[in-house]
Amino acid sequence: EAGVTQFPSHSVIEKGQTVTLRCDPISGHDNLYWYRRVMGKEIKFLLHFVKESKQDESGMPNNRFLAERTGGTYSTLKVQPAELEDSGVYFCASSQRSFNTGTGHSPLHFGNGTRLTVT
Amino acid sequence: QKEVEQNSGPLSVPEGAIASLNCTYSDRGSQSFFWYRQYSGKSPELIMSIYSNGDKEDGRFTAQLNKASQYVSLLIRDSQPSDSATYLCAVTPQGGSEKLVFGKGTKLTVNP
């Protein structure tokens, strides 16, 4: 089975520009998550989709970030306009059902991430 | 106080030794606990999950959870150079949340 795929693997943009990150979850996985790791910090939750619906977007830093998952398949995360502090690695993850069932039967699978550098 | 704390390391052990990785968390209501392994430039990979107090063994890996002390650990027996990676501790907040709260990770180096 193909894993979680993220595009691009690297992106370098100037402050004020727009960048769109894409995530293709594992086929059949209804749950899709975005996380971010800023240099020197821990990986932090951004938001969670179930199919095309946003279940929790409490981790989104501000309104410059927009995540979509039209049709409940792949997801995009747009940053507009990008700021220097947005630099980091953006991870996408997916699971078939809730990964927090206490059974371990639906583990969370991460992609390799997109490294975003804003100059 | 940080929500999930890990020693950043680096932790260096000789091949064949036991590597001990520790993690403390601040949310007493946390319900689920995970250890991820991350090689440089790669995705975090789940290696252990634990949900109740005590030990859970899977091959060379043993996770230990003590909710009273808010402490979770990972032991790697017979460490191999291929175990060299960053190990991330992650917990879910109380309330059945779908979000993971990560520690910064501990970098482990296993020397041949």
PDB file of N, CA, C and O in Angstrom, chain B residues 4-71:
ATOM      1  N   VAL B   4       4.849  18.009  27.076  1.00  0.00           N
ATOM      2  CA  VAL B   4       5.537  16.724  26.982  1.00  0.00           C
ATOM      3  C   VAL B   4       7.033  17.014  26.955  1.00  0.00           C
ATOM      4  O   VAL B   4       7.501  17.744  26.084  1.00  0.00           O
ATOM      5  N   GLU B   5       7.731  16.443  27.919  1.00  0.00           N
ATOM      6  CA  GLU B   5       9.167  16.716  28.026  1.00  0.00           C
ATOM      7  C   GLU B   5       9.989  15.464  27.793  1.00  0.00           C
ATOM      8  O   GLU B   5       9.676  14.396  28.326  1.00  0.00           O
ATOM      9  N   GLN B   6      11.015  15.635  27.010  1.00  0.00           N
ATOM     10  CA  GLN B   6      11.979  14.574  26.784  1.00  0.00           C
ATOM     11  C   GLN B   6      13.373  15.164  26.886  1.00  0.00           C
ATOM     12  O   GLN B   6      13.579  16.335  26.535  1.00  0.00           O
ATOM     13  N   ASN B   7      14.327  14.363  27.306  1.00  0.00           N
ATOM     14  CA  ASN B   7      15.719  14.784  27.233  1.00  0.00           C
ATOM     15  C   ASN B   7      16.107  14.827  25.759  1.00  0.00           C
ATOM     16  O   ASN B   7      15.889  13.869  25.029  1.00  0.00           O
ATOM     17  N   SER B   8      16.666  15.953  25.338  1.00  0.00           N
ATOM     18  CA  SER B   8      16.961  16.098  23.911  1.00  0.00           C
ATOM     19  C   SER B   8      18.147  15.248  23.474  1.00  0.00           C
ATOM     20  O   SER B   8      18.310  14.954  22.293  1.00  0.00           O
ATOM     21  N   GLY B   9      18.962  14.836  24.467  1.00  0.00           N
ATOM     22  CA  GLY B   9      20.131  14.044  24.120  1.00  0.00           C
ATOM     23  C   GLY B   9      21.250  14.942  23.638  1.00  0.00           C
ATOM     24  O   GLY B   9      21.301  16.115  23.997  1.00  0.00           O
ATOM     25  N   PRO B  10      22.157  14.401  22.818  1.00  0.00           N
ATOM     26  CA  PRO B  10      22.042  13.057  22.280  1.00  0.00           C
ATOM     27  C   PRO B  10      22.360  11.980  23.319  1.00  0.00           C
ATOM     28  O   PRO B  10      23.148  12.194  24.215  1.00  0.00           O
ATOM     29  N   LEU B  11      21.701  10.845  23.150  1.00  0.00           N
ATOM     30  CA  LEU B  11      21.941   9.677  23.967  1.00  0.00           C
ATOM     31  C   LEU B  11      22.769   8.710  23.135  1.00  0.00           C
ATOM     32  O   LEU B  11      22.375   8.369  22.020  1.00  0.00           O
ATOM     33  N   SER B  12      23.892   8.324  23.668  1.00  0.00           N
ATOM     34  CA  SER B  12      24.792   7.453  22.932  1.00  0.00           C
ATOM     35  C   SER B  12      24.976   6.157  23.703  1.00  0.00           C
ATOM     36  O   SER B  12      25.298   6.187  24.896  1.00  0.00           O
ATOM     37  N   VAL B  13      24.753   5.015  23.037  1.00  0.00           N
ATOM     38  CA  VAL B  13      24.927   3.716  23.672  1.00  0.00           C
ATOM     39  C   VAL B  13      25.717   2.817  22.728  1.00  0.00           C
ATOM     40  O   VAL B  13      25.671   2.976  21.506  1.00  0.00           O
ATOM     41  N   PRO B  14      26.434   1.856  23.272  1.00  0.00           N
ATOM     42  CA  PRO B  14      27.148   0.905  22.409  1.00  0.00           C
ATOM     43  C   PRO B  14      26.191  -0.141  21.858  1.00  0.00           C
ATOM     44  O   PRO B  14      25.149  -0.437  22.443  1.00  0.00           O
ATOM     45  N   GLU B  15      26.538  -0.692  20.722  1.00  0.00           N
ATOM     46  CA  GLU B  15      25.749  -1.757  20.116  1.00  0.00           C
ATOM     47  C   GLU B  15      25.575  -2.905  21.104  1.00  0.00           C
ATOM     48  O   GLU B  15      26.522  -3.311  21.791  1.00  0.00           O
ATOM     49  N   GLY B  16      24.330  -3.396  21.177  1.00  0.00           N
ATOM     50  CA  GLY B  16      24.035  -4.497  22.078  1.00  0.00           C
ATOM     51  C   GLY B  16      23.551  -4.073  23.446  1.00  0.00           C
ATOM     52  O   GLY B  16      23.021  -4.890  24.206  1.00  0.00           O
ATOM     53  N   ALA B  17      23.695  -2.817  23.777  1.00  0.00           N
ATOM     54  CA  ALA B  17      23.277  -2.316  25.083  1.00  0.00           C
ATOM     55  C   ALA B  17      21.778  -2.012  25.091  1.00  0.00           C
ATOM     56  O   ALA B  17      21.107  -2.069  24.055  1.00  0.00           O
ATOM     57  N   ILE B  18      21.277  -1.683  26.275  1.00  0.00           N
ATOM     58  CA  ILE B  18      19.886  -1.246  26.407  1.00  0.00           C
ATOM     59  C   ILE B  18      19.845   0.274  26.359  1.00  0.00           C
ATOM     60  O   ILE B  18      20.567   0.947  27.097  1.00  0.00           O
ATOM     61  N   ALA B  19      19.005   0.807  25.485  1.00  0.00           N
ATOM     62  CA  ALA B  19      18.795   2.257  25.423  1.00  0.00           C
ATOM     63  C   ALA B  19      17.503   2.565  26.170  1.00  0.00           C
ATOM     64  O   ALA B  19      16.485   1.914  25.959  1.00  0.00           O
ATOM     65  N   SER B  20      17.562   3.556  27.039  1.00  0.00           N
ATOM     66  CA  SER B  20      16.403   3.939  27.840  1.00  0.00           C
ATOM     67  C   SER B  20      16.014   5.375  27.525  1.00  0.00           C
ATOM     68  O   SER B  20      16.805   6.303  27.708  1.00  0.00           O
ATOM     69  N   LEU B  21      14.801   5.548  27.047  1.00  0.00           N
ATOM     70  CA  LEU B  21      14.309   6.869  26.655  1.00  0.00           C
ATOM     71  C   LEU B  21      13.136   7.233  27.559  1.00  0.00           C
ATOM     72  O   LEU B  21      12.246   6.399  27.789  1.00  0.00           O
ATOM     73  N   ASN B  22      13.137   8.452  28.051  1.00  0.00           N
ATOM     74  CA  ASN B  22      12.148   8.853  29.038  1.00  0.00           C
ATOM     75  C   ASN B  22      11.312  10.042  28.581  1.00  0.00           C
ATOM     76  O   ASN B  22      11.777  10.881  27.797  1.00  0.00           O
ATOM     77  N   CYS B  23      10.114  10.111  29.115  1.00  0.00           N
ATOM     78  CA  CYS B  23       9.182  11.162  28.725  1.00  0.00           C
ATOM     79  C   CYS B  23       8.249  11.439  29.900  1.00  0.00           C
ATOM     80  O   CYS B  23       7.756  10.506  30.536  1.00  0.00           O
ATOM     81  N   THR B  24       8.030  12.702  30.206  1.00  0.00           N
ATOM     82  CA  THR B  24       7.025  13.082  31.198  1.00  0.00           C
ATOM     83  C   THR B  24       6.005  13.995  30.534  1.00  0.00           C
ATOM     84  O   THR B  24       6.316  14.681  29.553  1.00  0.00           O
ATOM     85  N   TYR B  25       4.796  13.975  31.065  1.00  0.00           N
ATOM     86  CA  TYR B  25       3.735  14.780  30.478  1.00  0.00           C
ATOM     87  C   TYR B  25       2.976  15.505  31.576  1.00  0.00           C
ATOM     88  O   TYR B  25       2.922  15.036  32.717  1.00  0.00           O
ATOM     89  N   SER B  26       2.387  16.628  31.239  1.00  0.00           N
ATOM     90  CA  SER B  26       1.771  17.471  32.259  1.00  0.00           C
ATOM     91  C   SER B  26       0.262  17.265  32.392  1.00  0.00           C
ATOM     92  O   SER B  26      -0.297  17.531  33.469  1.00  0.00           O
ATOM     93  N   ASP B  27      -0.398  16.775  31.335  1.00  0.00           N
ATOM     94  CA  ASP B  27      -1.849  16.617  31.370  1.00  0.00           C
ATOM     95  C   ASP B  27      -2.203  15.290  32.040  1.00  0.00           C
ATOM     96  O   ASP B  27      -2.069  14.226  31.451  1.00  0.00           O
ATOM     97  N   ARG B  28      -2.686  15.366  33.281  1.00  0.00           N
ATOM     98  CA  ARG B  28      -2.980  14.144  34.038  1.00  0.00           C
ATOM     99  C   ARG B  28      -4.097  13.330  33.388  1.00  0.00           C
ATOM    100  O   ARG B  28      -4.217  12.147  33.627  1.00  0.00           O
ATOM    101  N   GLY B  29      -4.907  13.978  32.562  1.00  0.00           N
ATOM    102  CA  GLY B  29      -5.999  13.268  31.907  1.00  0.00           C
ATOM    103  C   GLY B  29      -5.613  12.615  30.592  1.00  0.00           C
ATOM    104  O   GLY B  29      -6.470  12.043  29.907  1.00  0.00           O
ATOM    105  N   SER B  30      -4.354  12.683  30.221  1.00  0.00           N
ATOM    106  CA  SER B  30      -3.913  12.065  28.963  1.00  0.00           C
ATOM    107  C   SER B  30      -4.240  10.583  28.974  1.00  0.00           C
ATOM    108  O   SER B  30      -4.115   9.911  29.997  1.00  0.00           O
ATOM    109  N   GLN B  31      -4.661  10.091  27.814  1.00  0.00           N
ATOM    110  CA  GLN B  31      -5.178   8.723  27.759  1.00  0.00           C
ATOM    111  C   GLN B  31      -4.336   7.773  26.932  1.00  0.00           C
ATOM    112  O   GLN B  31      -4.275   6.574  27.208  1.00  0.00           O
ATOM    113  N   SER B  32      -3.727   8.279  25.895  1.00  0.00           N
ATOM    114  CA  SER B  32      -2.999   7.417  24.959  1.00  0.00           C
ATOM    115  C   SER B  32      -1.587   7.928  24.792  1.00  0.00           C
ATOM    116  O   SER B  32      -1.379   9.153  24.750  1.00  0.00           O
ATOM    117  N   PHE B  33      -0.655   6.988  24.652  1.00  0.00           N
ATOM    118  CA  PHE B  33       0.756   7.353  24.662  1.00  0.00           C
ATOM    119  C   PHE B  33       1.462   6.605  23.541  1.00  0.00           C
ATOM    120  O   PHE B  33       1.222   5.413  23.339  1.00  0.00           O
ATOM    121  N   PHE B  34       2.290   7.323  22.830  1.00  0.00           N
ATOM    122  CA  PHE B  34       2.905   6.756  21.639  1.00  0.00           C
ATOM    123  C   PHE B  34       4.389   7.088  21.599  1.00  0.00           C
ATOM    124  O   PHE B  34       4.819   8.143  22.041  1.00  0.00           O
ATOM    125  N   TRP B  35       5.140   6.148  21.029  1.00  0.00           N
ATOM    126  CA  TRP B  35       6.529   6.399  20.702  1.00  0.00           C
ATOM    127  C   TRP B  35       6.696   6.296  19.189  1.00  0.00           C
ATOM    128  O   TRP B  35       6.300   5.300  18.580  1.00  0.00           O
ATOM    129  N   TYR B  36       7.270   7.345  18.617  1.00  0.00           N
ATOM    130  CA  TYR B  36       7.575   7.374  17.193  1.00  0.00           C
ATOM    131  C   TYR B  36       9.086   7.427  17.011  1.00  0.00           C
ATOM    132  O   TYR B  36       9.799   8.041  17.795  1.00  0.00           O
ATOM    133  N   ARG B  37       9.527   6.812  15.950  1.00  0.00           N
ATOM    134  CA  ARG B  37      10.936   6.881  15.559  1.00  0.00           C
ATOM    135  C   ARG B  37      11.015   7.699  14.269  1.00  0.00           C
ATOM    136  O   ARG B  37      10.233   7.502  13.335  1.00  0.00           O
ATOM    137  N   GLN B  38      11.976   8.613  14.207  1.00  0.00           N
ATOM    138  CA  GLN B  38      12.119   9.441  13.021  1.00  0.00           C
ATOM    139  C   GLN B  38      13.565   9.474  12.587  1.00  0.00           C
ATOM    140  O   GLN B  38      14.431   9.993  13.307  1.00  0.00           O
ATOM    141  N   TYR B  39      13.821   8.939  11.405  1.00  0.00           N
ATOM    142  CA  TYR B  39      15.135   9.074  10.796  1.00  0.00           C
ATOM    143  C   TYR B  39      15.199  10.442  10.131  1.00  0.00           C
ATOM    144  O   TYR B  39      14.187  10.992   9.722  1.00  0.00           O
ATOM    145  N   SER B  40      16.398  10.963  10.005  1.00  0.00           N
ATOM    146  CA  SER B  40      16.590  12.308   9.464  1.00  0.00           C
ATOM    147  C   SER B  40      15.944  12.458   8.090  1.00  0.00           C
ATOM    148  O   SER B  40      16.212  11.667   7.176  1.00  0.00           O
ATOM    149  N   GLY B  41      15.081  13.452   7.953  1.00  0.00           N
ATOM    150  CA  GLY B  41      14.437  13.727   6.672  1.00  0.00           C
ATOM    151  C   GLY B  41      13.297  12.789   6.322  1.00  0.00           C
ATOM    152  O   GLY B  41      12.735  12.875   5.224  1.00  0.00           O
ATOM    153  N   LYS B  42      12.953  11.916   7.254  1.00  0.00           N
ATOM    154  CA  LYS B  42      11.886  10.948   6.982  1.00  0.00           C
ATOM    155  C   LYS B  42      10.677  11.215   7.874  1.00  0.00           C
ATOM    156  O   LYS B  42      10.678  12.098   8.716  1.00  0.00           O
ATOM    157  N   SER B  43       9.645  10.423   7.658  1.00  0.00           N
ATOM    158  CA  SER B  43       8.416  10.590   8.424  1.00  0.00           C
ATOM    159  C   SER B  43       8.532   9.938   9.790  1.00  0.00           C
ATOM    160  O   SER B  43       9.227   8.934   9.950  1.00  0.00           O
ATOM    161  N   PRO B  44       7.859  10.485  10.789  1.00  0.00           N
ATOM    162  CA  PRO B  44       7.755   9.777  12.074  1.00  0.00           C
ATOM    163  C   PRO B  44       7.050   8.442  11.855  1.00  0.00           C
ATOM    164  O   PRO B  44       6.043   8.371  11.162  1.00  0.00           O
ATOM    165  N   GLU B  45       7.576   7.393  12.465  1.00  0.00           N
ATOM    166  CA  GLU B  45       7.049   6.045  12.286  1.00  0.00           C
ATOM    167  C   GLU B  45       6.655   5.506  13.658  1.00  0.00           C
ATOM    168  O   GLU B  45       7.475   5.477  14.578  1.00  0.00           O
ATOM    169  N   LEU B  46       5.414   5.070  13.794  1.00  0.00           N
ATOM    170  CA  LEU B  46       4.946   4.549  15.070  1.00  0.00           C
ATOM    171  C   LEU B  46       5.635   3.232  15.397  1.00  0.00           C
ATOM    172  O   LEU B  46       5.645   2.305  14.585  1.00  0.00           O
ATOM    173  N   ILE B  47       6.226   3.154  16.585  1.00  0.00           N
ATOM    174  CA  ILE B  47       6.836   1.897  16.996  1.00  0.00           C
ATOM    175  C   ILE B  47       6.135   1.284  18.200  1.00  0.00           C
ATOM    176  O   ILE B  47       6.153   0.063  18.359  1.00  0.00           O
ATOM    177  N   MET B  48       5.519   2.090  19.040  1.00  0.00           N
ATOM    178  CA  MET B  48       4.825   1.535  20.202  1.00  0.00           C
ATOM    179  C   MET B  48       3.668   2.452  20.602  1.00  0.00           C
ATOM    180  O   MET B  48       3.783   3.663  20.522  1.00  0.00           O
ATOM    181  N   SER B  49       2.588   1.839  21.037  1.00  0.00           N
ATOM    182  CA  SER B  49       1.503   2.579  21.668  1.00  0.00           C
ATOM    183  C   SER B  49       1.186   1.882  22.986  1.00  0.00           C
ATOM    184  O   SER B  49       1.322   0.661  23.102  1.00  0.00           O
ATOM    185  N   ILE B  50       0.799   2.670  23.975  1.00  0.00           N
ATOM    186  CA  ILE B  50       0.467   2.098  25.280  1.00  0.00           C
ATOM    187  C   ILE B  50      -0.654   2.918  25.882  1.00  0.00           C
ATOM    188  O   ILE B  50      -0.660   4.156  25.756  1.00  0.00           O
ATOM    189  N   TYR B  51      -1.593   2.240  26.522  1.00  0.00           N
ATOM    190  CA  TYR B  51      -2.800   2.920  26.992  1.00  0.00           C
ATOM    191  C   TYR B  51      -3.082   2.695  28.467  1.00  0.00           C
ATOM    192  O   TYR B  51      -3.879   3.415  29.063  1.00  0.00           O
ATOM    193  N   SER B  52      -2.457   1.670  29.077  1.00  0.00           N
ATOM    194  CA  SER B  52      -2.710   1.400  30.489  1.00  0.00           C
ATOM    195  C   SER B  52      -1.388   1.249  31.219  1.00  0.00           C
ATOM    196  O   SER B  52      -0.338   0.974  30.621  1.00  0.00           O
ATOM    197  N   ASN B  53      -1.438   1.430  32.512  1.00  0.00           N
ATOM    198  CA  ASN B  53      -0.241   1.334  33.334  1.00  0.00           C
ATOM    199  C   ASN B  53       0.438  -0.024  33.188  1.00  0.00           C
ATOM    200  O   ASN B  53      -0.217  -1.047  33.031  1.00  0.00           O
ATOM    201  N   GLY B  54       1.750   0.013  33.252  1.00  0.00           N
ATOM    202  CA  GLY B  54       2.501  -1.221  33.182  1.00  0.00           C
ATOM    203  C   GLY B  54       3.431  -1.240  31.989  1.00  0.00           C
ATOM    204  O   GLY B  54       3.787  -0.203  31.446  1.00  0.00           O
ATOM    205  N   ASP B  55       3.832  -2.450  31.635  1.00  0.00           N
ATOM    206  CA  ASP B  55       4.763  -2.639  30.540  1.00  0.00           C
ATOM    207  C   ASP B  55       4.066  -3.254  29.340  1.00  0.00           C
ATOM    208  O   ASP B  55       3.137  -4.053  29.481  1.00  0.00           O
ATOM    209  N   LYS B  56       4.562  -2.881  28.166  1.00  0.00           N
ATOM    210  CA  LYS B  56       4.097  -3.492  26.925  1.00  0.00           C
ATOM    211  C   LYS B  56       5.315  -3.794  26.074  1.00  0.00           C
ATOM    212  O   LYS B  56       6.110  -2.903  25.799  1.00  0.00           O
ATOM    213  N   GLU B  57       5.446  -5.055  25.684  1.00  0.00           N
ATOM    214  CA  GLU B  57       6.637  -5.480  24.960  1.00  0.00           C
ATOM    215  C   GLU B  57       6.285  -5.827  23.519  1.00  0.00           C
ATOM    216  O   GLU B  57       5.252  -6.424  23.229  1.00  0.00           O
ATOM    217  N   ASP B  58       7.190  -5.449  22.624  1.00  0.00           N
ATOM    218  CA  ASP B  58       7.046  -5.796  21.209  1.00  0.00           C
ATOM    219  C   ASP B  58       8.447  -5.968  20.647  1.00  0.00           C
ATOM    220  O   ASP B  58       9.128  -4.983  20.352  1.00  0.00           O
ATOM    221  N   GLY B  59       8.850  -7.227  20.548  1.00  0.00           N
ATOM    222  CA  GLY B  59      10.195  -7.495  20.059  1.00  0.00           C
ATOM    223  C   GLY B  59      11.247  -6.946  20.999  1.00  0.00           C
ATOM    224  O   GLY B  59      11.223  -7.209  22.199  1.00  0.00           O
ATOM    225  N   ARG B  60      12.133  -6.123  20.453  1.00  0.00           N
ATOM    226  CA  ARG B  60      13.194  -5.543  21.298  1.00  0.00           C
ATOM    227  C   ARG B  60      12.729  -4.297  22.044  1.00  0.00           C
ATOM    228  O   ARG B  60      13.488  -3.718  22.822  1.00  0.00           O
ATOM    229  N   PHE B  61      11.511  -3.875  21.810  1.00  0.00           N
ATOM    230  CA  PHE B  61      11.002  -2.644  22.406  1.00  0.00           C
ATOM    231  C   PHE B  61      10.051  -2.942  23.567  1.00  0.00           C
ATOM    232  O   PHE B  61       9.221  -3.833  23.482  1.00  0.00           O
ATOM    233  N   THR B  62      10.220  -2.175  24.650  1.00  0.00           N
ATOM    234  CA  THR B  62       9.293  -2.240  25.773  1.00  0.00           C
ATOM    235  C   THR B  62       8.899  -0.825  26.142  1.00  0.00           C
ATOM    236  O   THR B  62       9.770   0.010  26.404  1.00  0.00           O
ATOM    237  N   ALA B  63       7.605  -0.565  26.152  1.00  0.00           N
ATOM    238  CA  ALA B  63       7.096   0.717  26.635  1.00  0.00           C
ATOM    239  C   ALA B  63       6.593   0.522  28.060  1.00  0.00           C
ATOM    240  O   ALA B  63       6.020  -0.515  28.396  1.00  0.00           O
ATOM    241  N   GLN B  64       6.856   1.517  28.885  1.00  0.00           N
ATOM    242  CA  GLN B  64       6.413   1.482  30.274  1.00  0.00           C
ATOM    243  C   GLN B  64       5.619   2.748  30.561  1.00  0.00           C
ATOM    244  O   GLN B  64       6.048   3.847  30.196  1.00  0.00           O
ATOM    245  N   LEU B  65       4.472   2.591  31.207  1.00  0.00           N
ATOM    246  CA  LEU B  65       3.615   3.729  31.533  1.00  0.00           C
ATOM    247  C   LEU B  65       3.303   3.743  33.016  1.00  0.00           C
ATOM    248  O   LEU B  65       2.916   2.722  33.591  1.00  0.00           O
ATOM    249  N   ASN B  66       3.443   4.909  33.599  1.00  0.00           N
ATOM    250  CA  ASN B  66       3.078   5.128  34.998  1.00  0.00           C
ATOM    251  C   ASN B  66       2.263   6.413  35.045  1.00  0.00           C
ATOM    252  O   ASN B  66       2.816   7.518  35.058  1.00  0.00           O
ATOM    253  N   LYS B  67       0.953   6.271  35.040  1.00  0.00           N
ATOM    254  CA  LYS B  67       0.080   7.451  34.986  1.00  0.00           C
ATOM    255  C   LYS B  67       0.144   8.267  36.274  1.00  0.00           C
ATOM    256  O   LYS B  67      -0.002   9.484  36.248  1.00  0.00           O
ATOM    257  N   ALA B  68       0.355   7.611  37.399  1.00  0.00           N
ATOM    258  CA  ALA B  68       0.442   8.346  38.671  1.00  0.00           C
ATOM    259  C   ALA B  68       1.629   9.303  38.655  1.00  0.00           C
ATOM    260  O   ALA B  68       1.563  10.426  39.165  1.00  0.00           O
ATOM    261  N   SER B  69       2.714   8.860  38.065  1.00  0.00           N
ATOM    262  CA  SER B  69       3.916   9.696  37.976  1.00  0.00           C
ATOM    263  C   SER B  69       3.966  10.495  36.687  1.00  0.00           C
ATOM    264  O   SER B  69       4.905  11.279  36.483  1.00  0.00           O
ATOM    265  N   GLN B  70       2.995  10.282  35.808  1.00  0.00           N
ATOM    266  CA  GLN B  70       2.922  10.978  34.525  1.00  0.00           C
ATOM    267  C   GLN B  70       4.212  10.773  33.750  1.00  0.00           C
ATOM    268  O   GLN B  70       4.862  11.738  33.300  1.00  0.00           O
ATOM    269  N   TYR B  71       4.542   9.516  33.599  1.00  0.00           N
ATOM    270  CA  TYR B  71       5.833   9.136  33.054  1.00  0.00           C
ATOM    271  C   TYR B  71       5.649   7.969  32.104  1.00  0.00           C
ATOM    272  O   TYR B  71       4.917   7.021  32.382  1.00  0.00           O
TER     273      TYR B  71
END
